[in-house]
C-alpha cells in the first residue's frame, strides 16, 4: 500500500507564513500530513526563526487536509501540561480526526529560557512521562464531562476539565531515543516518535516499544510508529553537501546537544563538523533513487509514518522532485 510520507515544517528555519505555504505545497505534491517543530530559539543563529508552533499548526490545518502535530512539544517548562492539553484539544476540535500530540523531554536551547532549573536527562524523562499521564487523564475526564485533579512529583492540577474537547482525544505520541524510554512509551503512550538513526539502533527501539505495548495488553502493529527523517538533497552532490554543512551541521555532531543553551554556542560546536561526520546519519546527495531506497528501508523496518525534512533552502524544488520521483515508489 502507498506509504504515509509527510512534510516536516521546520519553524526554526522558515517564517510562519512560508511554513504554511510550504506545507500546502507539499500536500499538493503528494505528501501526507505535517509535523511542525516546536522551538523557542533556532538551533543556529543563521536559521533565524522560531515561531509559536500552535499558531502555525492552526494555519496549516486550514490550508491542508492531512494529519498534523508538533514534533515534538515539551510540557512542563515553557507551558504547564494542562495548557499543552488545552492547545492540543482545541486543534483537535478544529480539525477532527487529523491532529496528534507529540511529546518529548526537551532541550535546554528551548526550555531553559523561562529560568527554571534544567535537570539531568533521567529527571527530564520522568517529567515527560508524568506530563503524559496528566494530559491523558485530563483528556479522558473532559470527554466524560467531569473534572479531574492531579498531584504528582512535578506537576499539580486543581479540579478542572477542558471545556473545548473533541469527541475523541488526540493520540499522544512520545518521543524516545533509547530502548528504556521506548519500552515505557509502549506501555503508556498511544504511539512512538523518534528521529533518523542507524537502522540497527532503530530496530532495537521499535522492538522495545513493541514489548512495552504488549505488556499493556495492546497490539503494537495498531499503534503509530513515527519517524522524522532529515536528508540533504540538491540538484548536485556538491550543492547537497554544502547545504548540509551550512544549514544542518548538527546532524554531524557526535556529542549530545540537549544541554546546550544558546544557538551561538551550538554554532561554535558545529564549526568542527566535516563531510565525513554525516556518514550513517544523513543521506547527502542528488541521487533520488538513493534517497528513495533510504526511506524505504525505514518503512521496511516498521515505521508507518515518516516526515521528511530536507536541509536545503529550496524547499519548493525538494517537494516537487520528491513528489514526482520518490513518493510514488514508496510502499509499506
PDB file of N, CA and C in Angstrom, residues 162-222:
ATOM      1  N   UNK A 162     -11.230  20.326  30.488  1.00  0.00           N
ATOM      2  CA  UNK A 162     -11.125  21.095  29.254  1.00  0.00           C
ATOM      3  C   UNK A 162     -12.535  21.294  28.702  1.00  0.00           C
ATOM      4  N   UNK A 163     -12.943  22.529  28.600  1.00  0.00           N
ATOM      5  CA  UNK A 163     -14.314  22.797  28.182  1.00  0.00           C
ATOM      6  C   UNK A 163     -14.486  22.757  26.670  1.00  0.00           C
ATOM      7  N   UNK A 164     -13.412  22.881  25.930  1.00  0.00           N
ATOM      8  CA  UNK A 164     -13.427  22.635  24.489  1.00  0.00           C
ATOM      9  C   UNK A 164     -12.668  21.340  24.255  1.00  0.00           C
ATOM     10  N   UNK A 165     -13.402  20.304  23.849  1.00  0.00           N
ATOM     11  CA  UNK A 165     -12.806  18.981  23.733  1.00  0.00           C
ATOM     12  C   UNK A 165     -13.462  18.242  22.576  1.00  0.00           C
ATOM     13  N   UNK A 166     -12.692  17.614  21.691  1.00  0.00           N
ATOM     14  CA  UNK A 166     -13.295  16.825  20.605  1.00  0.00           C
ATOM     15  C   UNK A 166     -13.928  15.543  21.151  1.00  0.00           C
ATOM     16  N   UNK A 167     -14.682  14.855  20.306  1.00  0.00           N
ATOM     17  CA  UNK A 167     -15.326  13.609  20.725  1.00  0.00           C
ATOM     18  C   UNK A 167     -14.299  12.535  21.065  1.00  0.00           C
ATOM     19  N   UNK A 168     -13.180  12.531  20.355  1.00  0.00           N
ATOM     20  CA  UNK A 168     -12.102  11.581  20.612  1.00  0.00           C
ATOM     21  C   UNK A 168     -10.833  12.347  20.928  1.00  0.00           C
ATOM     22  N   UNK A 169     -10.103  11.889  21.931  1.00  0.00           N
ATOM     23  CA  UNK A 169      -8.867  12.567  22.320  1.00  0.00           C
ATOM     24  C   UNK A 169      -7.799  12.402  21.253  1.00  0.00           C
ATOM     25  N   UNK A 170      -6.950  13.410  21.077  1.00  0.00           N
ATOM     26  CA  UNK A 170      -5.818  13.245  20.160  1.00  0.00           C
ATOM     27  C   UNK A 170      -4.899  12.115  20.630  1.00  0.00           C
ATOM     28  N   UNK A 171      -4.300  11.405  19.682  1.00  0.00           N
ATOM     29  CA  UNK A 171      -3.287  10.420  20.047  1.00  0.00           C
ATOM     30  C   UNK A 171      -2.095  11.130  20.676  1.00  0.00           C
ATOM     31  N   UNK A 172      -1.581  10.566  21.761  1.00  0.00           N
ATOM     32  CA  UNK A 172      -0.398  11.107  22.429  1.00  0.00           C
ATOM     33  C   UNK A 172       0.787  10.227  22.062  1.00  0.00           C
ATOM     34  N   UNK A 173       1.700  10.785  21.288  1.00  0.00           N
ATOM     35  CA  UNK A 173       2.883  10.067  20.830  1.00  0.00           C
ATOM     36  C   UNK A 173       4.088  10.561  21.626  1.00  0.00           C
ATOM     37  N   UNK A 174       4.885   9.648  22.140  1.00  0.00           N
ATOM     38  CA  UNK A 174       6.029  10.003  22.980  1.00  0.00           C
ATOM     39  C   UNK A 174       7.317   9.835  22.192  1.00  0.00           C
ATOM     40  N   UNK A 175       8.184  10.845  22.290  1.00  0.00           N
ATOM     41  CA  UNK A 175       9.487  10.797  21.624  1.00  0.00           C
ATOM     42  C   UNK A 175      10.467   9.989  22.458  1.00  0.00           C
ATOM     43  N   UNK A 176      11.148   9.059  21.824  1.00  0.00           N
ATOM     44  CA  UNK A 176      12.126   8.216  22.512  1.00  0.00           C
ATOM     45  C   UNK A 176      13.355   8.046  21.647  1.00  0.00           C
ATOM     46  N   UNK A 177      14.529   8.119  22.292  1.00  0.00           N
ATOM     47  CA  UNK A 177      15.774   7.895  21.587  1.00  0.00           C
ATOM     48  C   UNK A 177      16.557   6.719  22.123  1.00  0.00           C
ATOM     49  N   UNK A 178      16.063   6.125  23.216  1.00  0.00           N
ATOM     50  CA  UNK A 178      16.735   4.990  23.821  1.00  0.00           C
ATOM     51  C   UNK A 178      15.763   3.870  24.122  1.00  0.00           C
ATOM     52  N   UNK A 179      16.256   2.648  24.330  1.00  0.00           N
ATOM     53  CA  UNK A 179      15.381   1.483  24.488  1.00  0.00           C
ATOM     54  C   UNK A 179      14.519   1.518  25.740  1.00  0.00           C
ATOM     55  N   UNK A 180      15.045   2.041  26.847  1.00  0.00           N
ATOM     56  CA  UNK A 180      14.263   2.067  28.093  1.00  0.00           C
ATOM     57  C   UNK A 180      13.061   2.998  27.943  1.00  0.00           C
ATOM     58  N   UNK A 181      13.309   4.179  27.391  1.00  0.00           N
ATOM     59  CA  UNK A 181      12.218   5.131  27.174  1.00  0.00           C
ATOM     60  C   UNK A 181      11.217   4.593  26.160  1.00  0.00           C
ATOM     61  N   UNK A 182      11.704   3.912  25.119  1.00  0.00           N
ATOM     62  CA  UNK A 182      10.803   3.367  24.100  1.00  0.00           C
ATOM     63  C   UNK A 182       9.886   2.309  24.694  1.00  0.00           C
ATOM     64  N   UNK A 183      10.421   1.449  25.543  1.00  0.00           N
ATOM     65  CA  UNK A 183       9.595   0.410  26.158  1.00  0.00           C
ATOM     66  C   UNK A 183       8.526   1.027  27.056  1.00  0.00           C
ATOM     67  N   UNK A 184       8.928   2.036  27.805  1.00  0.00           N
ATOM     68  CA  UNK A 184       7.963   2.714  28.678  1.00  0.00           C
ATOM     69  C   UNK A 184       6.903   3.429  27.853  1.00  0.00           C
ATOM     70  N   UNK A 185       7.322   4.037  26.737  1.00  0.00           N
ATOM     71  CA  UNK A 185       6.350   4.675  25.845  1.00  0.00           C
ATOM     72  C   UNK A 185       5.343   3.661  25.331  1.00  0.00           C
ATOM     73  N   UNK A 186       5.809   2.460  25.019  1.00  0.00           N
ATOM     74  CA  UNK A 186       4.901   1.420  24.564  1.00  0.00           C
ATOM     75  C   UNK A 186       3.859   1.055  25.592  1.00  0.00           C
ATOM     76  N   UNK A 187       4.197   1.180  26.864  1.00  0.00           N
ATOM     77  CA  UNK A 187       3.246   0.838  27.929  1.00  0.00           C
ATOM     78  C   UNK A 187       2.203   1.916  28.153  1.00  0.00           C
ATOM     79  N   UNK A 188       2.574   3.209  27.988  1.00  0.00           N
ATOM     80  CA  UNK A 188       1.672   4.270  28.437  1.00  0.00           C
ATOM     81  C   UNK A 188       1.184   5.204  27.338  1.00  0.00           C
ATOM     82  N   UNK A 189       1.896   5.297  26.228  1.00  0.00           N
ATOM     83  CA  UNK A 189       1.526   6.252  25.184  1.00  0.00           C
ATOM     84  C   UNK A 189       0.676   5.576  24.110  1.00  0.00           C
ATOM     85  N   UNK A 190       0.189   6.391  23.177  1.00  0.00           N
ATOM     86  CA  UNK A 190      -0.574   5.866  22.051  1.00  0.00           C
ATOM     87  C   UNK A 190       0.312   5.520  20.862  1.00  0.00           C
ATOM     88  N   UNK A 191       1.549   6.017  20.871  1.00  0.00           N
ATOM     89  CA  UNK A 191       2.453   5.752  19.768  1.00  0.00           C
ATOM     90  C   UNK A 191       3.830   6.292  20.070  1.00  0.00           C
ATOM     91  N   UNK A 192       4.752   6.091  19.128  1.00  0.00           N
ATOM     92  CA  UNK A 192       6.160   6.433  19.282  1.00  0.00           C
ATOM     93  C   UNK A 192       6.583   7.418  18.208  1.00  0.00           C
ATOM     94  N   UNK A 193       7.430   8.375  18.605  1.00  0.00           N
ATOM     95  CA  UNK A 193       8.116   9.254  17.664  1.00  0.00           C
ATOM     96  C   UNK A 193       9.614   9.126  17.917  1.00  0.00           C
ATOM     97  N   UNK A 194      10.394   9.056  16.855  1.00  0.00           N
ATOM     98  CA  UNK A 194      11.841   9.101  17.000  1.00  0.00           C
ATOM     99  C   UNK A 194      12.426   9.749  15.756  1.00  0.00           C
ATOM    100  N   UNK A 195      13.749   9.934  15.784  1.00  0.00           N
ATOM    101  CA  UNK A 195      14.444  10.587  14.676  1.00  0.00           C
ATOM    102  C   UNK A 195      15.324   9.588  13.949  1.00  0.00           C
ATOM    103  N   UNK A 196      15.693   9.938  12.708  1.00  0.00           N
ATOM    104  CA  UNK A 196      16.529   9.081  11.909  1.00  0.00           C
ATOM    105  C   UNK A 196      17.835   8.729  12.606  1.00  0.00           C
ATOM    106  N   UNK A 197      18.239   7.472  12.512  1.00  0.00           N
ATOM    107  CA  UNK A 197      19.438   6.949  13.150  1.00  0.00           C
ATOM    108  C   UNK A 197      19.819   5.666  12.416  1.00  0.00           C
ATOM    109  N   UNK A 198      20.980   5.096  12.719  1.00  0.00           N
ATOM    110  CA  UNK A 198      21.326   3.813  12.087  1.00  0.00           C
ATOM    111  C   UNK A 198      20.233   2.773  12.260  1.00  0.00           C
ATOM    112  N   UNK A 199      20.048   1.951  11.251  1.00  0.00           N
ATOM    113  CA  UNK A 199      18.930   1.009  11.220  1.00  0.00           C
ATOM    114  C   UNK A 199      18.955   0.047  12.401  1.00  0.00           C
ATOM    115  N   UNK A 200      20.132  -0.444  12.785  1.00  0.00           N
ATOM    116  CA  UNK A 200      20.171  -1.397  13.891  1.00  0.00           C
ATOM    117  C   UNK A 200      19.702  -0.766  15.198  1.00  0.00           C
ATOM    118  N   UNK A 201      20.034   0.500  15.393  1.00  0.00           N
ATOM    119  CA  UNK A 201      19.583   1.194  16.599  1.00  0.00           C
ATOM    120  C   UNK A 201      18.069   1.379  16.604  1.00  0.00           C
ATOM    121  N   UNK A 202      17.518   1.759  15.458  1.00  0.00           N
ATOM    122  CA  UNK A 202      16.073   1.959  15.389  1.00  0.00           C
ATOM    123  C   UNK A 202      15.320   0.640  15.465  1.00  0.00           C
ATOM    124  N   UNK A 203      15.894  -0.427  14.951  1.00  0.00           N
ATOM    125  CA  UNK A 203      15.256  -1.741  15.061  1.00  0.00           C
ATOM    126  C   UNK A 203      15.111  -2.131  16.529  1.00  0.00           C
ATOM    127  N   UNK A 204      16.152  -1.887  17.326  1.00  0.00           N
ATOM    128  CA  UNK A 204      16.086  -2.187  18.757  1.00  0.00           C
ATOM    129  C   UNK A 204      15.050  -1.312  19.446  1.00  0.00           C
ATOM    130  N   UNK A 205      14.950  -0.052  19.006  1.00  0.00           N
ATOM    131  CA  UNK A 205      13.985   0.874  19.594  1.00  0.00           C
ATOM    132  C   UNK A 205      12.556   0.395  19.346  1.00  0.00           C
ATOM    133  N   UNK A 206      12.277  -0.002  18.107  1.00  0.00           N
ATOM    134  CA  UNK A 206      10.949  -0.492  17.779  1.00  0.00           C
ATOM    135  C   UNK A 206      10.625  -1.781  18.525  1.00  0.00           C
ATOM    136  N   UNK A 207      11.613  -2.628  18.701  1.00  0.00           N
ATOM    137  CA  UNK A 207      11.387  -3.875  19.441  1.00  0.00           C
ATOM    138  C   UNK A 207      10.997  -3.583  20.884  1.00  0.00           C
ATOM    139  N   UNK A 208      11.712  -2.661  21.523  1.00  0.00           N
ATOM    140  CA  UNK A 208      11.392  -2.319  22.913  1.00  0.00           C
ATOM    141  C   UNK A 208      10.018  -1.659  23.013  1.00  0.00           C
ATOM    142  N   UNK A 209       9.676  -0.813  22.051  1.00  0.00           N
ATOM    143  CA  UNK A 209       8.348  -0.206  22.045  1.00  0.00           C
ATOM    144  C   UNK A 209       7.278  -1.282  21.931  1.00  0.00           C
ATOM    145  N   UNK A 210       7.477  -2.244  21.066  1.00  0.00           N
ATOM    146  CA  UNK A 210       6.507  -3.330  20.899  1.00  0.00           C
ATOM    147  C   UNK A 210       6.373  -4.145  22.175  1.00  0.00           C
ATOM    148  N   UNK A 211       7.493  -4.395  22.854  1.00  0.00           N
ATOM    149  CA  UNK A 211       7.442  -5.141  24.113  1.00  0.00           C
ATOM    150  C   UNK A 211       6.605  -4.390  25.142  1.00  0.00           C
ATOM    151  N   UNK A 212       6.809  -3.082  25.242  1.00  0.00           N
ATOM    152  CA  UNK A 212       6.027  -2.295  26.185  1.00  0.00           C
ATOM    153  C   UNK A 212       4.547  -2.292  25.859  1.00  0.00           C
ATOM    154  N   UNK A 213       4.232  -2.202  24.558  1.00  0.00           N
ATOM    155  CA  UNK A 213       2.831  -2.208  24.155  1.00  0.00           C
ATOM    156  C   UNK A 213       2.164  -3.530  24.530  1.00  0.00           C
ATOM    157  N   UNK A 214       2.844  -4.632  24.297  1.00  0.00           N
ATOM    158  CA  UNK A 214       2.275  -5.942  24.635  1.00  0.00           C
ATOM    159  C   UNK A 214       2.120  -6.090  26.143  1.00  0.00           C
ATOM    160  N   UNK A 215       3.037  -5.535  26.920  1.00  0.00           N
ATOM    161  CA  UNK A 215       2.908  -5.583  28.378  1.00  0.00           C
ATOM    162  C   UNK A 215       1.659  -4.862  28.857  1.00  0.00           C
ATOM    163  N   UNK A 216       1.206  -3.871  28.102  1.00  0.00           N
ATOM    164  CA  UNK A 216      -0.010  -3.143  28.465  1.00  0.00           C
ATOM    165  C   UNK A 216      -1.249  -3.735  27.810  1.00  0.00           C
ATOM    166  N   UNK A 217      -1.087  -4.898  27.143  1.00  0.00           N
ATOM    167  CA  UNK A 217      -2.226  -5.577  26.538  1.00  0.00           C
ATOM    168  C   UNK A 217      -2.663  -5.016  25.212  1.00  0.00           C
ATOM    169  N   UNK A 218      -1.761  -4.316  24.513  1.00  0.00           N
ATOM    170  CA  UNK A 218      -2.121  -3.703  23.237  1.00  0.00           C
ATOM    171  C   UNK A 218      -1.284  -4.291  22.101  1.00  0.00           C
ATOM    172  N   UNK A 219      -1.793  -4.128  20.892  1.00  0.00           N
ATOM    173  CA  UNK A 219      -1.123  -4.620  19.697  1.00  0.00           C
ATOM    174  C   UNK A 219      -0.251  -3.503  19.127  1.00  0.00           C
ATOM    175  N   UNK A 220       1.078  -3.629  19.159  1.00  0.00           N
ATOM    176  CA  UNK A 220       1.937  -2.553  18.651  1.00  0.00           C
ATOM    177  C   UNK A 220       1.747  -2.274  17.169  1.00  0.00           C
ATOM    178  N   UNK A 221       1.240  -3.257  16.419  1.00  0.00           N
ATOM    179  CA  UNK A 221       1.027  -3.048  14.990  1.00  0.00           C
ATOM    180  C   UNK A 221      -0.106  -2.063  14.718  1.00  0.00           C
ATOM    181  N   UNK A 222      -0.919  -1.816  15.728  1.00  0.00           N
ATOM    182  CA  UNK A 222      -2.036  -0.886  15.581  1.00  0.00           C
ATOM    183  C   UNK A 222      -1.718   0.486  16.183  1.00  0.00           C
TER     184      UNK A 222
END
